[in-house]
Short mmCIF file of C-alpha atoms and ligand atoms in Angstrom, two decimals:
data_model
loop_
_atom_site.label_atom_id
_atom_site.label_comp_id
_atom_site.label_asym_id
_atom_site.label_seq_id
_atom_site.Cartn_x
_atom_site.Cartn_y
_atom_site.Cartn_z
CA MET A 190 79.85 40.71 2.24
CA THR A 191 78.31 38.39 4.82
CA GLN A 192 74.68 37.72 4.11
CA ASN A 193 72.08 37.82 6.80
CA TYR A 194 69.02 35.63 6.67
CA PHE A 195 66.17 35.33 9.13
CA ASP A 196 64.37 32.37 7.46
CA PRO A 197 67.06 30.66 5.36
CA ALA A 198 64.85 27.58 4.74
CA ILE A 199 62.44 29.82 2.84
CA GLU A 200 64.69 32.64 1.70
CA LEU A 201 67.11 30.19 0.03
CA ALA A 202 64.52 27.56 -0.98
CA SER A 203 64.55 26.02 -4.46
CA ARG A 204 61.95 27.28 -6.91
CA ASP A 205 60.42 23.77 -7.01
CA TYR A 206 59.98 23.78 -3.25
CA LEU A 207 58.37 27.24 -3.38
CA HIS A 208 56.05 26.16 -6.19
CA ALA A 209 54.81 23.19 -4.17
CA LEU A 210 54.39 25.31 -1.04
CA GLN A 211 52.52 28.04 -2.90
CA SER A 212 50.27 25.48 -4.62
CA ALA A 213 49.31 23.77 -1.36
CA ARG A 214 48.66 27.13 0.30
CA LEU A 215 46.59 28.49 -2.59
CA ILE A 216 44.32 25.42 -2.57
CA LYS A 217 43.74 25.83 1.18
CA MET A 218 43.18 29.55 0.86
CA VAL A 219 40.60 29.25 -1.92
CA GLU A 220 38.65 26.75 0.21
CA ASN A 221 38.79 29.16 3.15
CA CYS A 222 37.48 32.01 0.97
CA TYR A 223 34.70 29.90 -0.53
CA ASN A 224 33.52 28.51 2.80
CA ASN A 225 33.95 31.56 5.02
CA VAL A 226 33.64 34.76 2.97
CA PRO A 227 30.20 35.18 1.34
CA PHE A 228 31.64 37.89 -0.94
CA TYR A 229 34.06 35.35 -2.48
CA LYS A 230 31.50 32.51 -2.64
CA LYS A 231 29.26 34.81 -4.69
CA LYS A 232 32.16 35.92 -6.92
CA PHE A 233 33.30 32.34 -7.54
CA ASP A 234 29.72 31.15 -8.17
CA GLU A 235 29.23 33.92 -10.72
CA ILE A 236 32.07 32.56 -12.86
CA GLY A 237 31.25 28.92 -12.11
CA LEU A 238 34.47 28.31 -10.18
CA LEU A 239 34.65 25.65 -7.47
CA PRO A 240 37.55 25.29 -5.01
CA GLY A 241 38.26 21.88 -6.63
CA ASP A 242 39.14 23.67 -9.89
CA ILE A 243 42.31 25.01 -8.32
CA HIS A 244 45.07 22.37 -8.47
CA SER A 245 48.23 24.44 -8.23
CA ILE A 246 49.54 28.00 -8.14
CA ASP A 247 49.53 27.91 -11.96
CA ASP A 248 45.71 28.06 -11.77
CA ILE A 249 45.83 31.49 -10.13
CA THR A 250 44.66 33.24 -13.30
CA LYS A 251 41.33 31.40 -13.02
CA LEU A 252 40.56 33.50 -9.94
CA PRO A 253 38.84 36.90 -10.02
CA PHE A 254 40.54 40.13 -8.93
CA THR A 255 39.77 42.05 -5.73
CA VAL A 256 39.97 45.86 -5.58
CA LYS A 257 40.02 48.46 -2.80
CA GLN A 258 36.37 49.32 -3.49
CA ASP A 259 35.43 45.74 -2.48
CA LEU A 260 36.92 46.41 0.97
CA ARG A 261 35.04 49.71 1.16
CA ASP A 262 31.76 48.11 0.06
CA ASN A 263 32.17 45.55 2.83
CA TYR A 264 33.30 48.09 5.45
CA PRO A 265 34.42 47.47 8.10
CA PHE A 266 34.70 43.69 8.63
CA GLY A 267 32.70 42.13 5.77
CA LEU A 268 35.64 40.37 4.08
CA PHE A 269 36.97 38.75 7.24
CA ALA A 270 37.08 34.93 7.10
CA VAL A 271 37.25 34.30 10.86
CA SER A 272 34.96 34.87 13.80
CA ARG A 273 35.57 37.64 16.30
CA GLU A 274 37.20 35.49 18.96
CA LYS A 275 39.97 34.52 16.53
CA LEU A 276 40.79 38.15 15.66
CA GLN A 277 43.78 39.56 17.47
CA ARG A 278 44.28 42.98 15.89
CA ILE A 279 42.65 45.54 13.62
CA HIS A 280 44.53 48.11 11.52
CA ALA A 281 43.37 50.53 8.85
CA SER A 282 44.97 52.04 5.79
CA SER A 283 46.11 55.60 5.67
CA GLY A 284 44.04 56.37 2.56
CA THR A 285 43.18 60.02 2.11
CA THR A 286 39.99 59.62 0.11
CA GLY A 287 36.79 57.75 0.93
CA LYS A 288 36.34 55.40 3.85
CA GLN A 289 39.49 53.90 5.29
CA THR A 290 40.07 50.25 4.53
CA VAL A 291 39.98 48.10 7.62
CA VAL A 292 42.08 44.98 7.97
CA GLY A 293 42.13 42.21 10.59
CA TYR A 294 44.70 39.69 11.82
CA THR A 295 44.61 36.45 13.76
CA LYS A 296 47.55 35.49 16.00
CA HIS A 297 48.92 33.47 13.07
CA ASP A 298 48.59 36.49 10.72
CA ILE A 299 50.51 38.74 13.11
CA ASP A 300 53.23 36.10 13.16
CA VAL A 301 53.31 35.88 9.35
CA TRP A 302 53.63 39.67 9.17
CA ALA A 303 56.32 39.78 11.87
CA HIS A 304 58.30 37.20 9.86
CA GLY A 305 58.30 39.56 6.86
CA ALA A 306 59.46 42.50 8.97
CA ALA A 307 62.12 40.37 10.74
CA ARG A 308 63.43 39.18 7.37
CA ALA A 309 63.67 42.83 6.31
CA ILE A 310 65.68 43.89 9.35
CA ALA A 311 67.98 40.86 9.08
CA ALA A 312 68.51 41.46 5.34
CA ALA A 313 69.61 45.01 6.16
CA GLY A 314 72.19 43.55 8.57
CA GLY A 315 70.17 43.82 11.79
CA LYS A 316 71.14 41.48 14.63
CA LYS A 317 70.00 40.49 18.10
CA ASP A 318 72.25 43.05 19.77
CA ASP A 319 71.00 46.01 17.74
CA TYR A 320 68.84 48.89 18.89
CA ILE A 321 66.01 49.33 16.40
CA HIS A 322 64.63 52.88 16.57
CA VAL A 323 61.09 52.82 15.16
CA SER A 324 59.86 56.26 14.06
CA TYR A 325 56.98 55.07 11.91
CA GLY A 326 53.66 56.06 13.45
CA TYR A 327 52.12 53.62 15.95
CA GLY A 328 48.36 53.18 15.79
CA LEU A 329 46.03 52.10 13.03
CA PHE A 330 48.86 52.70 10.52
CA THR A 331 50.85 49.47 10.19
CA GLY A 332 54.33 51.05 10.07
CA GLY A 333 55.13 51.32 13.79
CA LEU A 334 53.78 48.03 15.07
CA GLY A 335 54.96 46.18 11.94
CA LEU A 336 58.65 46.97 12.43
CA HIS A 337 58.21 46.65 16.19
CA TYR A 338 57.03 43.03 16.03
CA GLY A 339 59.64 42.24 13.38
CA ALA A 340 62.46 43.57 15.57
CA GLU A 341 61.18 41.63 18.57
CA LEU A 342 60.89 38.40 16.58
CA LEU A 343 64.47 38.89 15.40
CA GLY A 344 65.47 39.23 19.04
CA ALA A 345 66.73 42.80 18.73
CA THR A 346 65.89 45.64 21.13
CA VAL A 347 63.09 47.93 19.98
CA ILE A 348 62.96 51.64 20.77
CA PRO A 349 59.29 52.45 19.99
CA VAL A 350 59.64 56.22 19.51
CA SER A 351 56.80 56.58 16.96
CA SER A 352 56.76 59.59 14.63
CA GLY A 353 57.04 63.28 15.46
CA ASN A 354 58.94 65.36 18.00
CA THR A 355 62.11 65.49 15.94
CA LYS A 356 64.16 66.97 18.80
CA ARG A 357 63.43 63.90 20.90
CA GLN A 358 64.25 61.64 17.94
CA MET A 359 67.67 63.29 17.70
CA GLN A 360 68.28 63.04 21.41
CA ILE A 361 67.45 59.33 21.42
CA LEU A 362 69.64 58.71 18.37
CA GLN A 363 72.53 60.23 20.32
CA ASP A 364 71.85 59.11 23.90
CA PHE A 365 70.58 55.57 23.30
CA GLY A 366 72.86 54.96 20.33
CA SER A 367 70.24 53.59 17.93
CA ASP A 368 71.77 51.23 15.33
CA PHE A 369 68.81 51.19 12.90
CA LEU A 370 66.32 53.94 12.05
CA CYS A 371 62.93 52.92 10.66
CA CYS A 372 60.70 55.69 9.21
CA THR A 373 59.44 57.10 5.93
CA PRO A 374 62.21 58.29 3.57
CA SER A 375 60.83 61.84 3.74
CA TYR A 376 61.08 61.83 7.52
CA ALA A 377 64.61 60.41 7.28
CA MET A 378 65.52 63.37 5.06
CA TYR A 379 64.02 65.73 7.62
CA ILE A 380 65.86 64.10 10.53
CA GLY A 381 69.13 64.42 8.52
CA GLU A 382 68.42 68.08 7.86
CA SER A 383 67.54 68.71 11.53
CA LEU A 384 70.74 67.02 12.76
CA LYS A 385 72.78 69.25 10.49
CA GLU A 386 70.97 72.36 11.70
CA ALA A 387 71.53 71.35 15.31
CA GLY A 388 75.25 70.96 14.57
CA ILE A 389 75.18 67.23 15.28
CA ASP A 390 77.71 65.31 13.18
CA SER A 391 75.88 62.20 11.94
CA SER A 392 79.17 60.36 11.39
CA LYS A 393 79.67 60.39 15.17
CA LEU A 394 76.38 58.53 15.76
CA PRO A 395 76.38 54.70 16.02
CA LEU A 396 73.51 54.63 13.47
CA ARG A 397 74.37 52.05 10.76
CA ALA A 398 71.35 51.61 8.59
CA GLY A 399 67.81 52.71 7.93
CA ILE A 400 64.74 50.81 6.76
CA PHE A 401 62.62 53.23 4.83
CA GLY A 402 59.32 52.75 3.03
CA ALA A 403 55.58 53.48 3.00
CA GLU A 404 56.03 55.87 0.03
CA ALA A 405 57.83 55.91 -3.30
CA TRP A 406 61.40 57.23 -3.19
CA SER A 407 64.11 57.44 -5.80
CA GLU A 408 67.72 56.22 -6.00
CA ASN A 409 68.81 59.85 -5.80
CA MET A 410 66.90 60.27 -2.57
CA ARG A 411 68.59 57.15 -1.25
CA ARG A 412 71.99 58.73 -1.92
CA GLU A 413 70.91 61.96 -0.19
CA ILE A 414 69.76 60.08 2.90
CA GLU A 415 72.83 57.85 3.00
CA LYS A 416 75.01 60.96 2.86
CA SER A 417 73.15 63.06 5.40
CA LEU A 418 72.72 60.29 7.98
CA ASN A 419 75.97 58.48 7.12
CA ILE A 420 74.19 55.11 6.85
CA LYS A 421 73.06 52.46 4.35
CA ALA A 422 69.44 53.08 3.40
CA TYR A 423 67.25 50.04 2.63
CA ASP A 424 63.83 49.98 1.04
CA ILE A 425 60.90 48.13 2.57
CA TYR A 426 57.48 47.67 0.99
CA GLY A 427 54.10 46.71 2.29
CA LEU A 428 50.46 47.62 2.40
CA SER A 429 47.91 47.13 5.12
CA GLU A 430 45.49 45.17 2.94
CA ILE A 431 48.12 42.45 2.52
CA ALA A 432 49.87 42.70 5.95
CA GLY A 433 51.97 45.85 6.50
CA PRO A 434 55.70 46.59 6.14
CA GLY A 435 57.75 43.53 5.22
CA VAL A 436 55.68 42.18 2.32
CA ALA A 437 58.94 42.82 0.43
CA TYR A 438 62.38 44.02 1.51
CA GLU A 439 65.79 44.91 0.20
CA CYS A 440 68.94 42.87 0.73
CA SER A 441 72.59 43.97 0.63
CA GLU A 442 72.43 44.20 -3.19
CA GLN A 443 69.85 47.03 -3.06
CA THR A 444 68.55 46.09 -6.52
CA GLY A 445 64.90 45.45 -5.78
CA MET A 446 62.92 43.97 -2.91
CA HIS A 447 62.56 40.24 -2.26
CA ILE A 448 58.89 39.39 -1.87
CA CYS A 449 57.76 37.06 0.92
CA GLU A 450 56.16 34.93 -1.76
CA ASP A 451 55.61 32.03 0.64
CA PHE A 452 52.81 34.18 2.13
CA PHE A 453 52.00 36.75 -0.55
CA TYR A 454 51.94 35.47 -4.13
CA PRO A 455 52.78 38.28 -6.58
CA GLU A 456 51.77 38.92 -10.17
CA VAL A 457 52.32 41.98 -12.34
CA VAL A 458 49.47 42.63 -14.77
CA ASP A 459 48.75 45.10 -17.51
CA PRO A 460 46.39 47.56 -15.74
CA LYS A 461 44.20 47.82 -18.84
CA THR A 462 43.91 44.22 -20.06
CA LEU A 463 44.63 42.63 -16.63
CA GLN A 464 46.79 40.04 -18.41
CA PRO A 465 49.94 38.92 -16.53
CA LEU A 466 53.16 40.56 -17.76
CA PRO A 467 56.55 38.83 -18.06
CA ASP A 468 59.53 39.66 -15.81
CA GLY A 469 60.98 43.09 -16.39
CA GLN A 470 57.81 44.69 -17.72
CA TYR A 471 56.21 47.36 -15.57
CA GLY A 472 52.56 46.98 -14.68
CA GLU A 473 50.27 46.79 -11.68
CA LEU A 474 51.31 44.60 -8.76
CA VAL A 475 48.72 42.06 -7.62
CA PHE A 476 48.92 39.94 -4.47
CA THR A 477 47.15 36.80 -3.28
CA CYS A 478 47.42 36.19 0.47
CA ILE A 479 48.17 32.46 0.46
CA GLY A 480 49.33 32.31 4.08
CA LYS A 481 46.81 34.35 6.04
CA GLU A 482 43.63 33.51 7.93
CA ALA A 483 41.58 36.62 8.76
CA LEU A 484 41.73 38.55 5.49
CA PRO A 485 42.67 36.17 2.67
CA LEU A 486 42.52 38.55 -0.29
CA VAL A 487 42.43 36.97 -3.76
CA ARG A 488 44.42 38.71 -6.55
CA TYR A 489 44.30 42.10 -4.82
CA ARG A 490 45.12 44.96 -7.19
CA THR A 491 47.56 47.17 -5.28
CA ARG A 492 47.69 50.00 -7.89
CA ASP A 493 51.45 50.09 -7.37
CA ILE A 494 53.47 50.13 -10.57
CA THR A 495 56.48 47.82 -10.59
CA ALA A 496 58.12 44.89 -12.42
CA LEU A 497 59.19 41.46 -11.17
CA SER A 498 62.62 39.86 -11.50
CA HIS A 499 63.44 36.18 -11.02
CA GLU A 500 67.11 36.80 -11.85
CA LYS A 501 69.51 35.13 -9.44
CA CYS A 502 70.36 37.56 -6.67
CA ALA A 503 73.95 37.77 -5.47
CA CYS A 504 72.69 37.67 -1.87
CA GLY A 505 71.65 34.04 -2.44
CA ARG A 506 67.94 34.58 -1.88
CA THR A 507 65.72 32.80 -4.38
CA LEU A 508 62.61 34.83 -3.52
CA VAL A 509 61.43 36.89 -6.50
CA LYS A 510 62.23 40.61 -6.43
CA MET A 511 59.99 43.59 -7.19
CA LEU A 512 61.77 46.61 -8.61
CA LYS A 513 61.47 49.97 -6.88
CA PRO A 514 57.83 51.02 -7.39
CA LYS A 515 57.53 53.90 -9.84
CA GLY A 516 54.45 55.21 -8.08
CA ARG A 517 50.80 54.26 -8.00
CA SER A 518 48.45 54.20 -10.92
CA ASP A 519 46.13 56.39 -8.83
CA ASP A 520 48.94 58.87 -7.94
CA MET A 521 49.47 59.39 -11.58
CA LEU A 522 48.47 62.88 -12.62
CA ILE A 523 47.01 63.41 -16.04
CA ILE A 524 48.09 66.88 -17.09
CA ARG A 525 46.95 68.09 -20.47
CA GLY A 526 46.47 64.44 -21.36
CA VAL A 527 50.00 63.42 -20.39
CA ASN A 528 50.65 60.92 -17.59
CA VAL A 529 52.93 62.39 -14.93
CA PHE A 530 54.26 60.58 -11.86
CA PRO A 531 55.53 62.64 -8.91
CA SER A 532 58.59 60.34 -8.91
CA GLN A 533 59.60 61.68 -12.35
CA VAL A 534 59.46 65.24 -11.04
CA GLU A 535 61.57 64.23 -8.06
CA HIS A 536 64.10 62.59 -10.37
CA VAL A 537 64.58 65.83 -12.32
CA ILE A 538 64.99 67.91 -9.16
CA LEU A 539 67.61 65.59 -7.70
CA SER A 540 69.46 65.18 -10.98
CA LEU A 541 70.09 68.94 -10.98
CA GLY A 542 71.66 68.76 -7.54
CA MET A 543 68.72 70.08 -5.56
CA GLU A 544 67.15 68.48 -2.50
CA PRO A 545 63.81 66.69 -2.79
CA ASN A 546 61.84 69.32 -0.88
CA TYR A 547 59.17 70.08 -3.44
CA GLN A 548 55.46 70.33 -4.01
CA ILE A 549 53.49 69.94 -7.21
CA VAL A 550 50.47 72.23 -7.55
CA VAL A 551 48.03 71.66 -10.38
CA ASP A 552 45.43 74.27 -11.34
CA ARG A 553 42.98 74.62 -14.15
CA ILE A 554 43.16 78.09 -15.62
CA ASN A 555 40.93 78.98 -18.59
CA ASN A 556 40.27 75.27 -19.11
CA LEU A 557 43.96 74.51 -19.30
CA ASP A 558 45.91 72.44 -16.77
CA VAL A 559 48.82 74.35 -15.28
CA MET A 560 51.45 72.49 -13.29
CA THR A 561 53.67 74.45 -10.92
CA VAL A 562 56.57 72.79 -9.16
CA LYS A 563 57.67 74.61 -6.02
CA ILE A 564 61.20 73.65 -5.04
CA GLU A 565 63.14 74.85 -2.03
CA MET A 566 66.44 76.57 -2.64
CA SER A 567 69.43 75.55 -0.59
CA GLU A 568 70.84 78.07 1.92
CA SER A 569 73.81 78.66 -0.38
CA MET A 570 71.55 79.56 -3.31
CA LEU A 571 70.07 82.39 -1.26
CA SER A 572 73.27 84.32 -1.62
CA ASP A 573 73.40 83.68 -5.39
CA SER A 574 72.67 86.51 -7.78
CA VAL A 575 69.17 86.78 -9.24
CA ARG A 576 70.71 85.77 -12.54
CA ARG A 577 72.01 82.46 -11.20
CA VAL A 578 68.69 81.64 -9.59
CA GLU A 579 66.95 82.34 -12.89
CA ASP A 580 69.47 80.16 -14.66
CA GLN A 581 68.68 77.27 -12.32
CA GLU A 582 64.94 77.82 -12.85
CA ASN A 583 65.43 77.65 -16.58
CA LYS A 584 67.51 74.49 -16.32
CA LEU A 585 64.80 72.85 -14.21
CA LYS A 586 62.13 73.96 -16.67
CA ALA A 587 63.99 72.48 -19.63
CA ALA A 588 64.74 69.21 -17.80
CA MET A 589 61.09 68.87 -16.68
CA HIS A 590 59.98 69.33 -20.28
CA ASP A 591 62.48 66.74 -21.51
CA THR A 592 61.46 64.16 -18.92
CA LEU A 593 57.71 64.73 -18.66
CA GLY A 594 56.94 65.84 -22.20
CA ILE A 595 54.95 68.85 -20.95
CA SER A 596 55.93 72.25 -19.63
CA ALA A 597 55.80 73.12 -15.96
CA LYS A 598 56.17 76.41 -14.12
CA ILE A 599 59.09 76.36 -11.73
CA LYS A 600 59.04 78.39 -8.55
CA LEU A 601 62.13 78.35 -6.37
CA VAL A 602 61.06 79.09 -2.81
CA GLU A 603 62.89 79.91 0.41
CA PRO A 604 64.61 77.12 2.33
CA HIS A 605 62.29 75.39 4.85
CA SER A 606 59.17 77.10 3.51
CA LEU A 607 57.44 73.91 2.34
CA PRO A 608 55.74 71.70 4.93
CA ARG A 609 57.81 68.77 6.25
CA SER A 610 56.32 65.36 6.87
CA GLU A 611 56.73 63.04 9.82
CA GLY A 612 54.89 60.30 7.95
CA LYS A 613 54.09 59.99 4.27
CA ALA A 614 54.90 63.19 2.37
CA VAL A 615 52.12 65.13 0.63
CA ARG A 616 53.69 66.01 -2.70
CA VAL A 617 50.70 66.94 -4.83
CA ILE A 618 48.04 69.59 -4.43
CA ASP A 619 45.50 69.21 -7.18
CA ASN A 620 43.20 72.23 -7.25
CA ARG A 621 41.36 71.15 -10.38
CA GLU A 622 37.70 70.45 -10.01
CA ILE A 623 37.16 67.65 -12.44
O1 LIG B 830 52.55 52.09 4.02
C1 LIG B 830 52.90 49.96 5.08
C2 LIG B 830 54.34 50.29 5.27
C3 LIG B 830 54.76 50.86 6.46
C4 LIG B 830 55.28 49.96 4.31
C5 LIG B 830 56.09 51.13 6.68
C6 LIG B 830 56.64 50.22 4.51
C7 LIG B 830 57.04 50.80 5.69
P1 LIG B 830 49.60 51.57 3.71
O2 LIG B 830 49.44 52.78 4.55
O3 LIG B 830 48.46 50.65 3.53
O4 LIG B 830 50.76 50.67 4.25
O5 LIG B 830 50.09 52.09 2.28
C8 LIG B 830 50.44 51.18 1.29
O6 LIG B 830 52.14 52.67 0.38
O7 LIG B 830 50.35 50.43 -1.77
C9 LIG B 830 52.37 51.82 -1.80
O8 LIG B 830 51.65 52.68 -2.66
C10 LIG B 830 53.04 52.65 -0.73
N1 LIG B 830 54.32 52.05 -0.34
C11 LIG B 830 54.58 51.30 0.75
N2 LIG B 830 55.91 50.97 0.77
C12 LIG B 830 56.47 51.51 -0.34
C13 LIG B 830 57.79 51.52 -0.89
C14 LIG B 830 52.09 51.04 4.40
N3 LIG B 830 58.82 50.95 -0.30
C15 LIG B 830 50.96 51.90 0.06
N4 LIG B 830 57.95 52.16 -2.07
C16 LIG B 830 51.43 50.95 -1.01
C17 LIG B 830 56.93 52.76 -2.71
C18 LIG B 830 55.45 52.19 -1.06
N5 LIG B 830 55.69 52.81 -2.23
#
């Protein structure tokens, strides 16, 4: 397969070259933090660290961690390292609890971010003559504008549809002949479902590929999307604190996402001991923004659970890969003392041939946690006998118990009765008051 690179000098660079680049950038970044962000000066002073103590990227573990609460405590602009006239854009995270986290970009930072997104589109096979249909939300959320700037930098044609109004999305897919669809995987599923309902044959559309991220999704879900939209589905990762979509992206191999480690230096640490973990071991992903001006975060704990791989990739890229995130440490539910990730529940549902339209409801009844998984039946199941539906419920119950180690109530519900999402899906309703 032909490989597509946007920045071959970086994407194919030797590890020695990357090490030197990362070292030089880390030294500069630490100076910037010390001189321009009082929060970091105080943190460094507290542990007796001077910028001169950092000689290379190998010294990264001397630096303290930053967490989301630090951004909240310094809301809205307290961690910015540049004055107002240098700021070009503000975004904010889509967090559902507490104050939103506000992030800022200089012109240079927007360019850095656009490079990540352009690399992602190119790695998925996007070219200058492609129509890139962007259905991520535009606004404070980084999805829409992130892919938009990436597509423009690549030289492709952007169709900035934004999210919502699925009928219009379908019309544009047909009439404009979009080549690439960019949205959350749950919205891609919904668009696929809506096309089918409208009697539109997706194999007749020019659509070739999709770039889906902003939430965890499984390999099974990838297969579902690829089938229903008749495309190749690529993963893209990012978070507003670090830049936005394009911090990491999948190549033709689809075996993990290459990290733009020339700008965002990754580590995976044990969430309890905070000690770095070797390749292949799952832990919490941590980023240091070695190439950004306005918000140079030091060892930012993302809460995302993944593992790194430096194995040679068949696509030729030397950039380290992060494996598909398993979820977030703060998405993890603790049910009767057992750790449960929504992604595990999704895996069970898909492995039994059902579609990933589900919702997890957790209640506390008589001091006991009760987990109910509502799953939509397919249209064809509706005509099944009660016996067959019960059989399927029992199979799901047994498989949930095997995978999660705890029992769950299973409730098969009517097709289309659970809410659909145009952005990130809401999978969990936790009614416990803890
Ligand atoms: O979701 C940025 C983005 C937009 C990424 C469009 C990809 C595509 P935030 O709203 O700040 O930014 O949310 C960041 O979303 O820490 C992860 O928990 C999750 N996330 C993002 N991409 C993926 C992915 C955007 N590919 C948070 N797989 C992150 C799993 C993802 N989780």
